[in-house]
Short mmCIF file of C-alpha atoms in Angstrom, two decimals:
data_model
loop_
_atom_site.label_atom_id
_atom_site.label_comp_id
_atom_site.label_asym_id
_atom_site.label_seq_id
_atom_site.Cartn_x
_atom_site.Cartn_y
_atom_site.Cartn_z
CA SER A 1 -187.11 18.35 -9.77
CA GLU A 2 -186.82 17.05 -5.84
CA ASP A 3 -187.67 20.62 -4.71
CA MET A 4 -190.62 20.68 -6.93
CA ALA A 5 -191.73 17.28 -5.95
CA ARG A 6 -191.50 18.18 -2.27
CA GLY A 7 -194.54 17.32 -0.18
CA CYS A 8 -196.94 15.98 -2.99
CA GLY A 9 -199.86 14.48 -2.18
CA VAL A 10 -199.54 12.20 -5.26
CA MET A 11 -196.69 11.38 -7.21
CA VAL A 12 -196.69 9.73 -10.87
CA HIS A 13 -193.41 8.39 -11.79
CA GLU A 14 -192.64 6.03 -14.63
CA ALA A 15 -191.11 3.19 -13.82
CA TYR A 16 -189.89 1.23 -16.80
CA THR A 17 -188.13 -2.05 -15.04
CA VAL A 18 -188.07 -3.22 -11.47
CA GLU A 19 -184.81 -3.46 -10.74
CA ASN A 20 -182.40 -3.26 -13.86
CA ARG A 21 -181.24 0.15 -14.91
CA ILE A 22 -181.98 1.16 -18.63
CA PRO A 23 -180.82 4.46 -19.78
CA GLY A 24 -183.34 7.11 -19.59
CA HIS A 25 -185.58 5.32 -17.33
CA ALA A 26 -186.16 4.75 -13.42
CA THR A 27 -186.58 1.22 -11.67
CA VAL A 28 -189.49 0.92 -9.10
CA PHE A 29 -186.95 1.22 -6.13
CA GLU A 30 -185.60 4.21 -8.13
CA CYS A 31 -189.07 5.96 -7.67
CA LEU A 32 -189.74 4.70 -4.26
CA ASP A 33 -186.65 6.10 -2.93
CA PHE A 34 -187.57 9.41 -4.66
CA ALA A 35 -190.93 9.52 -3.37
CA ARG A 36 -189.64 8.82 0.11
CA ARG A 37 -187.47 11.54 -0.21
CA THR A 38 -189.81 14.32 -1.01
CA GLY A 39 -192.33 13.17 1.35
CA ALA A 40 -194.85 11.91 -0.95
CA ARG A 41 -197.91 10.42 0.43
CA THR A 42 -198.83 8.06 -2.68
CA LEU A 43 -196.80 6.97 -5.94
CA ALA A 44 -198.39 5.37 -8.63
CA LEU A 45 -195.51 3.92 -10.85
CA VAL A 46 -196.45 4.00 -14.54
CA HIS A 47 -194.90 2.63 -17.89
CA LEU A 48 -193.70 -0.68 -16.35
CA GLN A 49 -192.18 -2.62 -19.36
CA ARG A 50 -195.15 -5.19 -20.34
CA GLN A 51 -192.90 -8.24 -19.77
CA GLU A 52 -191.94 -6.69 -16.30
CA ARG A 53 -195.52 -6.58 -15.84
CA LYS A 54 -196.89 -9.71 -16.67
CA SER A 55 -193.85 -11.75 -14.77
CA ARG A 56 -193.85 -9.75 -11.72
CA GLY A 57 -196.64 -7.73 -11.65
CA GLU A 58 -198.56 -9.61 -9.19
CA GLU A 59 -195.76 -10.31 -6.76
CA LEU A 60 -194.65 -6.43 -6.57
CA ARG A 61 -198.44 -5.42 -6.25
CA LYS A 62 -197.86 -7.51 -2.99
CA ASP A 63 -194.72 -6.52 -2.14
CA LEU A 64 -195.47 -2.47 -2.54
CA SER A 65 -198.69 -3.12 -0.45
CA GLU A 66 -196.26 -3.99 2.37
CA GLU A 67 -194.59 -0.45 2.42
CA GLU A 68 -195.62 1.11 5.76
CA ASP A 69 -194.72 4.59 4.89
CA ILE A 70 -195.91 5.34 1.61
CA ARG A 71 -199.12 4.13 -0.66
CA VAL A 72 -197.70 2.53 -3.69
CA LEU A 73 -200.00 1.96 -6.47
CA LEU A 74 -198.89 -0.35 -10.14
CA PRO A 75 -202.58 1.04 -11.99
CA GLU A 76 -203.99 -0.40 -14.66
CA PRO A 77 -205.16 1.32 -17.67
CA GLY A 78 -208.45 2.67 -16.86
CA ASP A 79 -208.19 2.71 -12.80
CA VAL A 80 -209.19 5.85 -11.13
CA LEU A 81 -207.34 7.01 -8.29
CA GLY A 82 -209.25 8.10 -5.38
CA HIS A 83 -207.11 10.45 -2.95
CA PRO A 84 -208.05 11.16 1.11
#
C-alpha cells in the first residue's frame, strides 16, 4: 500500500486512537508516519474514536496544525476539503 500511496496529494486515513494501538486500527501517529514516508502533502484523519475526539480533539488539532512538513486535518462530518 505504500507504493500506491506514494506522492499522493491528499491521504485519507482512519486513525481510531491517538496513541494506544487497537488491533485492526491505526493510531494518529502511525498515520502521520505513513503519510510522511509516502510524501503525502495533506493527511485527513477520519474515524477517530468518539471519546478520543471529545477529550483530546482540540489539543490534537492544535498539535497537528503545528506540523511543518505536512498539512494534517481532523475533519468533522460535513466538512469540505479545499485542496490547492
